mmCIF file of C-alpha atoms in Angstrom:
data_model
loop_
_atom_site.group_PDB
_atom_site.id
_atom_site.type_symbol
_atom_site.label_atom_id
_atom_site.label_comp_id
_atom_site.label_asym_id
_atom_site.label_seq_id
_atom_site.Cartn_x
_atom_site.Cartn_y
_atom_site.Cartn_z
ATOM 1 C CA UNK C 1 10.062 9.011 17.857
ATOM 2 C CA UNK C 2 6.759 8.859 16.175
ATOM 3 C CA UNK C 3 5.658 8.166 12.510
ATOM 4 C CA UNK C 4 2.209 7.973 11.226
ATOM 5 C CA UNK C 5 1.280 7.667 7.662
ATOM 6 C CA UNK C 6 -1.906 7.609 6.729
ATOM 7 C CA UNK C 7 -3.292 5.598 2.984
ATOM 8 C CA UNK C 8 -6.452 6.408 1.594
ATOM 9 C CA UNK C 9 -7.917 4.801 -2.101
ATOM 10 C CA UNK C 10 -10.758 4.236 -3.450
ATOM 11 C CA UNK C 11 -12.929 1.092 -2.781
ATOM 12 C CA UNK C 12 -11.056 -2.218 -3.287
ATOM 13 C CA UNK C 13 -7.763 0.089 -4.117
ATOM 14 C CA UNK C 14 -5.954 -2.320 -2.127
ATOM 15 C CA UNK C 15 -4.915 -0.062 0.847
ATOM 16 C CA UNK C 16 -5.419 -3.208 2.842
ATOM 17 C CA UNK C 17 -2.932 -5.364 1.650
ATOM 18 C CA UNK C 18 -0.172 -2.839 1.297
ATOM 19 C CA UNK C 19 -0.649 -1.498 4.857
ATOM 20 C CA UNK C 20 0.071 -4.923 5.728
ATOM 21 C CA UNK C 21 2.595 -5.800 4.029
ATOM 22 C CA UNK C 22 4.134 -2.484 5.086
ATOM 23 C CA UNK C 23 3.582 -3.396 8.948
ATOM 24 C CA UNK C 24 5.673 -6.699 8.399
ATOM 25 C CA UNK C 25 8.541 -5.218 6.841
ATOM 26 C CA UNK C 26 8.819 -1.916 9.162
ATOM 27 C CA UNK C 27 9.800 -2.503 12.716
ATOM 28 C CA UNK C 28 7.464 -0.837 15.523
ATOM 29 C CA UNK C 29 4.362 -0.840 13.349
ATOM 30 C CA UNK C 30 0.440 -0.577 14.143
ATOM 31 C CA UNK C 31 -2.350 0.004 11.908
ATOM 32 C CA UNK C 32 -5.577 1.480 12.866
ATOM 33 C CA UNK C 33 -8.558 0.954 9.946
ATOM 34 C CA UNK C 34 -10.964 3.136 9.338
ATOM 35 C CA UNK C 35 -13.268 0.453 8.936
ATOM 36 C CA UNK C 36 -13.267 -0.335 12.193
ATOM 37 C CA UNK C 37 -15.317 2.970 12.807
ATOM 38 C CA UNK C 38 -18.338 2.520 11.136
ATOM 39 C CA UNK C 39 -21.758 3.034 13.048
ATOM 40 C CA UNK C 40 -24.092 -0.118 12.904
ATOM 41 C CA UNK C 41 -26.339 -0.037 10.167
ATOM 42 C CA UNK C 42 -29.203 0.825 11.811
ATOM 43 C CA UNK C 43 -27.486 4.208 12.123
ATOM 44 C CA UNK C 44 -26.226 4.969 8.731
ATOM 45 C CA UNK C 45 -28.744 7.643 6.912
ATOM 46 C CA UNK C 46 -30.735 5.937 3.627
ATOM 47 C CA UNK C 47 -31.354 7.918 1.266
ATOM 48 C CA UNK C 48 -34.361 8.669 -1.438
ATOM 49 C CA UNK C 49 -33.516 5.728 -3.787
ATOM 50 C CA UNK C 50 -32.999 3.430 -0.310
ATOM 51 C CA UNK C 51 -29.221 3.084 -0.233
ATOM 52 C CA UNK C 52 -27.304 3.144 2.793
ATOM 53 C CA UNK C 53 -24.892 6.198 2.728
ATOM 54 C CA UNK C 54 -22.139 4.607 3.819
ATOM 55 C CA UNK C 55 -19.215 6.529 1.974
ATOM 56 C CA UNK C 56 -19.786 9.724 4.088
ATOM 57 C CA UNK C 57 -18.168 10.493 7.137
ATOM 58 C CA UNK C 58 -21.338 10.706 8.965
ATOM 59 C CA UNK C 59 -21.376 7.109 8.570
ATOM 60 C CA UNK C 60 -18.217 6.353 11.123
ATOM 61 C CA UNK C 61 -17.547 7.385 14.516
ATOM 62 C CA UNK C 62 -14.754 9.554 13.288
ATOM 63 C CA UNK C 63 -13.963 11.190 16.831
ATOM 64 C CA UNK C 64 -13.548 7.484 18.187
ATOM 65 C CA UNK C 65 -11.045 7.081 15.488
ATOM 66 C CA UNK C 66 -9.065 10.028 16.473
ATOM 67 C CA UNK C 67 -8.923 9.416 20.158
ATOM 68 C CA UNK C 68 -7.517 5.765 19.196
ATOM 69 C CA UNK C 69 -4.589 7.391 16.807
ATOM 70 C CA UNK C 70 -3.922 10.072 19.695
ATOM 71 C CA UNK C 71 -4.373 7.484 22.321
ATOM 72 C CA UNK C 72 -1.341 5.326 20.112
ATOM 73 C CA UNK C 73 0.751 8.074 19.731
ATOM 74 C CA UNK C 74 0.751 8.479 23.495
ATOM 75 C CA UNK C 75 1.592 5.309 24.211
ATOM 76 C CA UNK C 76 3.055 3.340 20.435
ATOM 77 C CA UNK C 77 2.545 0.362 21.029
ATOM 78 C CA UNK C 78 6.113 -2.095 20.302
ATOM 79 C CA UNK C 79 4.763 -5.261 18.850
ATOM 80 C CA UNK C 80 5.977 -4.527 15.162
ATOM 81 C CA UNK C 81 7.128 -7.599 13.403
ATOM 82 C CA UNK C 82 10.975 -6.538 12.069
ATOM 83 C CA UNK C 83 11.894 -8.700 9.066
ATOM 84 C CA UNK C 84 14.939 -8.971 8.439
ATOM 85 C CA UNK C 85 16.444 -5.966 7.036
ATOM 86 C CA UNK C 86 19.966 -4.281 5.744
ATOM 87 C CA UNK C 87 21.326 -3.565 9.370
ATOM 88 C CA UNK C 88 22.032 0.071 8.773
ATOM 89 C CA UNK C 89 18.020 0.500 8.482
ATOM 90 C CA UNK C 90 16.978 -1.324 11.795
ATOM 91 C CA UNK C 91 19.822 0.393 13.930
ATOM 92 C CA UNK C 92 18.315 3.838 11.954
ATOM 93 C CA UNK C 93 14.761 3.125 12.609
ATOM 94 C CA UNK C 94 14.803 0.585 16.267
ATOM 95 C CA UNK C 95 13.795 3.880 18.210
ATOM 96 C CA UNK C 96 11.137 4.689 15.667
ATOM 97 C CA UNK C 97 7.307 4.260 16.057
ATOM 98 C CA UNK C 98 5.748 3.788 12.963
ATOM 99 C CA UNK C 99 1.407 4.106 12.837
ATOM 100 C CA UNK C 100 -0.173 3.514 9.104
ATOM 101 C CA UNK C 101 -3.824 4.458 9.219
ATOM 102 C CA UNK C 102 -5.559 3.140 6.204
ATOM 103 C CA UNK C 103 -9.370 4.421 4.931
ATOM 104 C CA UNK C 104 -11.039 5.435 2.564
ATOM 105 C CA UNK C 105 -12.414 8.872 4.022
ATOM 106 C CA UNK C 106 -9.193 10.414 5.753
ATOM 107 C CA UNK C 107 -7.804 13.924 4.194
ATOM 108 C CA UNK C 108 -10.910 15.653 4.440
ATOM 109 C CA UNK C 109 -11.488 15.484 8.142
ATOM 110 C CA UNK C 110 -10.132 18.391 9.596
ATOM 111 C CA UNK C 111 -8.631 16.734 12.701
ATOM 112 C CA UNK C 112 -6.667 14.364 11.170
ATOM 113 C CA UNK C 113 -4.649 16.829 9.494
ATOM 114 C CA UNK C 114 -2.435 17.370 12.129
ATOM 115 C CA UNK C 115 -1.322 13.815 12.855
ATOM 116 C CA UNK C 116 0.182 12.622 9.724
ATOM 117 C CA UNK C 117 3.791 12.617 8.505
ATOM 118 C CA UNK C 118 2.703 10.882 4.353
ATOM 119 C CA UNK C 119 0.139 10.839 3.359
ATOM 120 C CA UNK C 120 -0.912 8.092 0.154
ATOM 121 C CA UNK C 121 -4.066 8.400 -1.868
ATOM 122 C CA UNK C 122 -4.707 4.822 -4.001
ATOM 123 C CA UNK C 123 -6.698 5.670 -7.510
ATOM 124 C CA UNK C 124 -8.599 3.043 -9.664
ATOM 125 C CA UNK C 125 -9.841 3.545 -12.760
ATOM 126 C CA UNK C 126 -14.060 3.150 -12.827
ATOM 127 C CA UNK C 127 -13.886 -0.214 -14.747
ATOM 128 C CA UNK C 128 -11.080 -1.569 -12.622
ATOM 129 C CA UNK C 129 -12.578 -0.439 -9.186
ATOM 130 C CA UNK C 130 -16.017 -1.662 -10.644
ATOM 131 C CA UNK C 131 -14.782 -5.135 -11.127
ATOM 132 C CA UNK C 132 -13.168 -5.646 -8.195
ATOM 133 C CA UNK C 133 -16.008 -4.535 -6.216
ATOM 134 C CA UNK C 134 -17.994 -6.841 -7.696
ATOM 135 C CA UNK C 135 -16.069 -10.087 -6.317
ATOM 136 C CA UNK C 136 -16.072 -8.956 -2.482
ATOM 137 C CA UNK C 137 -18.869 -9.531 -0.352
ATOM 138 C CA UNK C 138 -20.286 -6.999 1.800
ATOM 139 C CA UNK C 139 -22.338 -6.432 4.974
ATOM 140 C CA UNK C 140 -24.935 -5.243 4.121
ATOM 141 C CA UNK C 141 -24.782 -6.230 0.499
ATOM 142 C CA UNK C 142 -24.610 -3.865 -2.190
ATOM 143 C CA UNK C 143 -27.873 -3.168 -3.499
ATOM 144 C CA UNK C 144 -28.401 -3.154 -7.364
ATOM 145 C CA UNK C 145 -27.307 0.393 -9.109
ATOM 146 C CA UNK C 146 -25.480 1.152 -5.407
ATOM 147 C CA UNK C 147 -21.869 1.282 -6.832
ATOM 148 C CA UNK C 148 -22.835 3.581 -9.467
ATOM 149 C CA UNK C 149 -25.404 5.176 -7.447
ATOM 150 C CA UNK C 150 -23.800 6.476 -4.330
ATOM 151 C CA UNK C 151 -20.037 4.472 -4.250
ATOM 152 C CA UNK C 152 -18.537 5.652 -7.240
ATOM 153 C CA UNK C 153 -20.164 9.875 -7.032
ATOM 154 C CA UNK C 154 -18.756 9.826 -3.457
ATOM 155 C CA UNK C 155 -15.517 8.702 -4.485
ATOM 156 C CA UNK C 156 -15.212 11.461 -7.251
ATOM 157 C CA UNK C 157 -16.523 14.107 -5.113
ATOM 158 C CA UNK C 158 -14.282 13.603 -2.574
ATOM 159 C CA UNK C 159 -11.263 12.923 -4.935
ATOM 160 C CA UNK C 160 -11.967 16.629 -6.427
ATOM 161 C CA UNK C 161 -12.443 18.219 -3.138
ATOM 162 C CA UNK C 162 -8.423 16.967 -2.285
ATOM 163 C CA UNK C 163 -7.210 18.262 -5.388
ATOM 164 C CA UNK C 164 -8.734 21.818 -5.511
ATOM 165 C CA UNK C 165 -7.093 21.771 -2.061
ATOM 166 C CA UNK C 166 -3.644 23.252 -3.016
ATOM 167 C CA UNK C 167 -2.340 22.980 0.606
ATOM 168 C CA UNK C 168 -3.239 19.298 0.879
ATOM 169 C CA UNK C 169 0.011 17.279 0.259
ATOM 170 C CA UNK C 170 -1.062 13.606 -1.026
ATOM 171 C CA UNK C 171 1.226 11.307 -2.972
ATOM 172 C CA UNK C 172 -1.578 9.597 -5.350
ATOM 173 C CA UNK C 173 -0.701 6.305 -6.426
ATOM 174 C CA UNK C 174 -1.801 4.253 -9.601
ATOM 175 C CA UNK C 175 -4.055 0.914 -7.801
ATOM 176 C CA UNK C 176 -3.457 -1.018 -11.315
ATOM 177 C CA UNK C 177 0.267 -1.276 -10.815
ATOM 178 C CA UNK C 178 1.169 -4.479 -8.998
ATOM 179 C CA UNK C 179 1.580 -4.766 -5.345
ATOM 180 C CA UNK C 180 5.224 -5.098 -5.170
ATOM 181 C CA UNK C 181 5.633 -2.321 -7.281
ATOM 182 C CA UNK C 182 3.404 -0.039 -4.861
ATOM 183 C CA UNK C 183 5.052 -1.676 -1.917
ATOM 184 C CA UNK C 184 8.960 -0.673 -3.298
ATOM 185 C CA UNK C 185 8.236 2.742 -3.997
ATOM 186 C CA UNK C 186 6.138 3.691 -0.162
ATOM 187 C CA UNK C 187 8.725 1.352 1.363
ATOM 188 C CA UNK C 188 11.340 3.286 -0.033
ATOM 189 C CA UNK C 189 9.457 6.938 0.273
ATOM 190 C CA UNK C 190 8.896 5.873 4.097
ATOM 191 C CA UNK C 191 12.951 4.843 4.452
ATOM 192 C CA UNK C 192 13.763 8.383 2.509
ATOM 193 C CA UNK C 193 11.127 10.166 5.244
ATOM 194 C CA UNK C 194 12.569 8.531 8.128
ATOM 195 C CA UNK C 195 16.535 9.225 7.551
ATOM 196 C CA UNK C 196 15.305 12.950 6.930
ATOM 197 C CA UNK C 197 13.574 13.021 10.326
ATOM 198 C CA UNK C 198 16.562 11.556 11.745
ATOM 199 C CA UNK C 199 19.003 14.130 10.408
#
């Protein structure tokens, strides 16, 4: 039995770290990043102003990334780390594969829509996203004027293309609440998912 559920946020919306704390408490469980995919950057389009346009999809190899999810749900892979859990939920879930693909460019790519069972959309607000942007380091580095620039539009375009798309079903979830907080509610949702697939 086979489980995917796929997390998208904004930059630095801490997809990440939930997916993996997610994969050590949920037996079976693989993640695939979309960041993984992208192209080198001799590839990725500049634009007029000279910043890389990496926060469009023409920026990854997205059919590579689909062949690996189809390619795993094939053949799941059985190296999840199980924690230990209430035994009720392992003997419920032992048979179950779970996948969690994490990105930031996932709902509007036509064929991913078919593979998902949740799907989990991360939101920042600008200041908070902003800051926390500002403490990673990137390859390439981000140019002055780039996370206003081209970062921040793309996010908001693509954020308002989801919603005007009534039959897209995405749980959005608020990035400034803490991580165990996020972590106990999908954990839970995933649980509540599961035993309905199950019955």
């Amino acid at each position: 039995e086979l489980f995917a559920m796929f997390f998208n946020s904004v930059t630095n919306g801490g997809k990440t770290t939930l997916a993996e704390k997610l994969k050590n408490m949920l037996p079976n469980c693989d993640i695939i990043s979309q960041d993984d995919f992208f192209k080198p950057e001799s590839e990725v389009e500049t634009d007029e102003r000279g910043f890389k346009l990496y926060d469009v999809l023409d920026a990854l190899y997205m059919d590579e990334m689909v062949t690996s999810i189809r390619n795993w749900m094939k053949s799941p892979a059985s190296s999840g780390v199980v924690t230990e859990e209430p035994e009720n939920t392992c003997d419920n879930l032992k048979n179950v594969h779970i996948l969690i693909v994490e990105g930031f460019l996932l709902y509007n790519y036509e064929p991913l829509n078919e593979l998902w069972n949740r799907r989990y959309f991360l939101t920042l607000p600008y200041e908070e996203c902003k800051r926390r942007r500002s403490t990673r380091v990137y390859q390439p580095a981000d140019t002055p004027g780039y996370f206003d620039g081209h970062v921040w539009p793309m996010y908001l375009k693509y954020k308002n293309e989801l919603e005007e798309n009534a039959s897209m079903q995405v749980d959005y979830l608020d990035g400034t609440k803490s991580q165990e907080e996020l972590l106990s509610y999908v954990y839970s949702d995933i649980i509540q998912e599961l035993n309905k697939l199950r019955e």
